[in-house]
Short mmCIF file of C-alpha atoms in Angstrom, two decimals:
data_model
loop_
_atom_site.label_atom_id
_atom_site.label_comp_id
_atom_site.label_asym_id
_atom_site.label_seq_id
_atom_site.Cartn_x
_atom_site.Cartn_y
_atom_site.Cartn_z
CA MET B 1 -65.97 -27.20 -279.30
CA VAL B 2 -62.77 -25.26 -279.05
CA ASN B 3 -63.13 -21.29 -279.25
CA CYS B 4 -60.14 -19.02 -280.02
CA LEU B 5 -59.28 -15.31 -279.35
CA ILE B 6 -56.49 -13.54 -280.84
CA LEU B 7 -55.66 -10.00 -279.44
CA TYR B 8 -53.23 -7.78 -281.14
CA HIS B 9 -51.90 -4.52 -280.25
CA HIS B 10 -48.74 -2.85 -280.76
CA THR B 11 -48.48 -0.77 -277.52
CA ILE B 12 -50.21 -3.07 -274.89
CA THR B 13 -47.73 -5.81 -273.85
CA SER B 14 -48.36 -9.50 -274.13
CA PHE B 15 -48.12 -9.66 -270.55
CA THR B 16 -50.94 -7.25 -269.75
CA LYS B 17 -52.98 -8.95 -272.32
CA CYS B 18 -52.51 -12.24 -270.71
CA PHE B 19 -53.30 -10.66 -267.34
CA ILE B 20 -56.52 -9.59 -268.61
CA LEU B 21 -57.42 -13.00 -270.34
CA ARG B 22 -56.72 -14.82 -267.04
CA ALA B 23 -59.01 -12.46 -264.90
CA MET B 24 -61.71 -12.88 -267.54
CA PHE B 25 -61.76 -16.29 -267.96
CA ASN B 26 -60.23 -17.64 -264.52
CA SER B 27 -63.22 -20.07 -264.05
CA GLU B 28 -62.75 -21.83 -267.68
CA ASP B 29 -60.46 -24.40 -269.25
CA PHE B 30 -58.00 -22.36 -271.25
CA GLU B 31 -54.55 -22.49 -272.81
CA ILE B 32 -52.77 -18.93 -273.54
CA HIS B 33 -49.94 -18.78 -276.44
CA VAL B 34 -47.92 -15.75 -276.72
CA SER B 35 -46.57 -14.71 -280.20
CA GLY B 36 -44.03 -11.96 -279.73
CA ASN B 37 -44.71 -8.70 -277.64
CA ASN B 38 -48.04 -7.99 -279.89
CA THR B 39 -50.04 -10.82 -280.00
CA VAL B 40 -51.63 -13.30 -277.63
CA SER B 41 -54.04 -16.24 -278.24
CA ILE B 42 -56.37 -17.90 -275.86
CA TYR B 43 -57.89 -21.33 -276.47
CA LEU B 44 -61.33 -21.94 -274.55
CA TRP B 45 -63.06 -25.31 -274.10
CA ASN B 46 -66.67 -25.64 -273.16
CA VAL B 47 -67.37 -22.09 -273.21
CA GLU B 48 -70.63 -20.47 -274.68
CA ARG B 49 -70.11 -18.57 -277.96
CA ALA B 50 -72.15 -15.65 -276.51
CA GLU B 51 -69.25 -15.07 -273.79
CA VAL B 52 -66.60 -15.30 -276.57
CA TRP B 53 -68.06 -12.76 -278.50
CA GLN B 54 -68.76 -10.49 -275.53
CA ALA B 55 -65.06 -10.76 -274.94
CA ALA B 56 -64.26 -10.03 -278.37
CA MET B 57 -66.47 -6.91 -278.12
CA ASP B 58 -64.95 -5.73 -274.87
CA PHE B 59 -61.36 -5.76 -276.62
CA GLU B 60 -62.56 -4.23 -279.48
CA SER B 61 -64.25 -1.33 -277.47
CA THR B 62 -60.72 -0.81 -275.93
CA ASN B 63 -59.08 -0.64 -279.41
CA ILE B 64 -57.42 -3.83 -279.26
CA MET B 65 -57.98 -5.89 -282.46
CA THR B 66 -59.55 -9.18 -282.00
CA GLY B 67 -59.81 -12.16 -283.96
CA TYR B 68 -62.35 -15.03 -282.80
CA GLY B 69 -63.03 -18.40 -283.96
CA TYR B 70 -64.58 -21.87 -283.28
CA GLY B 71 -63.71 -25.31 -284.40
CA LYS B 72 -63.56 -28.91 -283.23
CA ARG B 73 -59.76 -28.70 -282.88
CA LYS B 74 -57.42 -25.98 -281.79
CA LYS B 75 -55.86 -25.49 -285.41
CA ASP B 76 -59.54 -25.10 -286.80
CA ALA B 77 -60.26 -22.47 -284.28
CA GLU B 78 -57.09 -20.57 -284.66
CA LYS B 79 -57.47 -20.43 -288.35
CA ALA B 80 -60.92 -19.17 -287.93
CA ALA B 81 -59.60 -16.51 -285.52
CA THR B 82 -56.70 -15.47 -287.89
CA LYS B 83 -58.94 -15.01 -290.67
CA VAL B 84 -61.07 -12.57 -288.62
CA LEU B 85 -58.06 -10.70 -287.01
CA PHE B 86 -56.49 -10.55 -290.48
CA LYS B 87 -59.66 -8.71 -291.71
CA ARG B 88 -59.79 -6.47 -288.91
CA ILE B 89 -56.05 -5.18 -289.16
CA ALA B 90 -56.44 -4.72 -293.02
CA GLU B 91 -59.77 -2.58 -292.34
CA GLU B 92 -58.07 -0.65 -289.44
CA GLU B 93 -54.46 -0.19 -290.63
CA LYS B 94 -54.91 1.63 -294.04
CA GLY B 95 -51.61 1.72 -295.92
CA PHE B 96 -50.38 -1.52 -294.31
CA HIS B 97 -50.73 -4.90 -295.85
CA VAL B 98 -51.27 -8.07 -293.75
CA LYS B 99 -48.54 -10.86 -294.49
CA GLU B 100 -50.00 -14.19 -293.81
CA GLU B 101 -47.47 -16.66 -292.18
CA THR B 102 -48.06 -20.13 -290.44
CA GLU B 103 -48.15 -19.37 -286.71
CA THR B 104 -47.08 -16.08 -286.73
CA TYR B 105 -48.99 -12.36 -287.14
CA LYS B 106 -46.92 -9.80 -288.81
CA LEU B 107 -47.60 -6.59 -290.54
CA ALA B 108 -45.55 -5.89 -293.57
CA TYR B 109 -45.04 -2.07 -294.33
#
């Protein structure tokens, strides 16, 4: 099972988000992908869902929008996490429309 967390915040740099993710999951098998300066994805293998949910809640409590998902493959987990993140952004950013694009996460004004 692959877990995916996608973090989006317009003022916190990707470097900072990567640093935090590495500190949180330093003992796990993970892979981090950076999509521009606003979005970072982490893929985690063999991690309990509760640990991923807790991390998502920790990020949300600091106002970092977070999507999470699970799947048998990275692509499945990313798709589920993207769906959650887009819903979260749409709820939070009234007046913005989320523009879905493959492999990128952009807001259209």
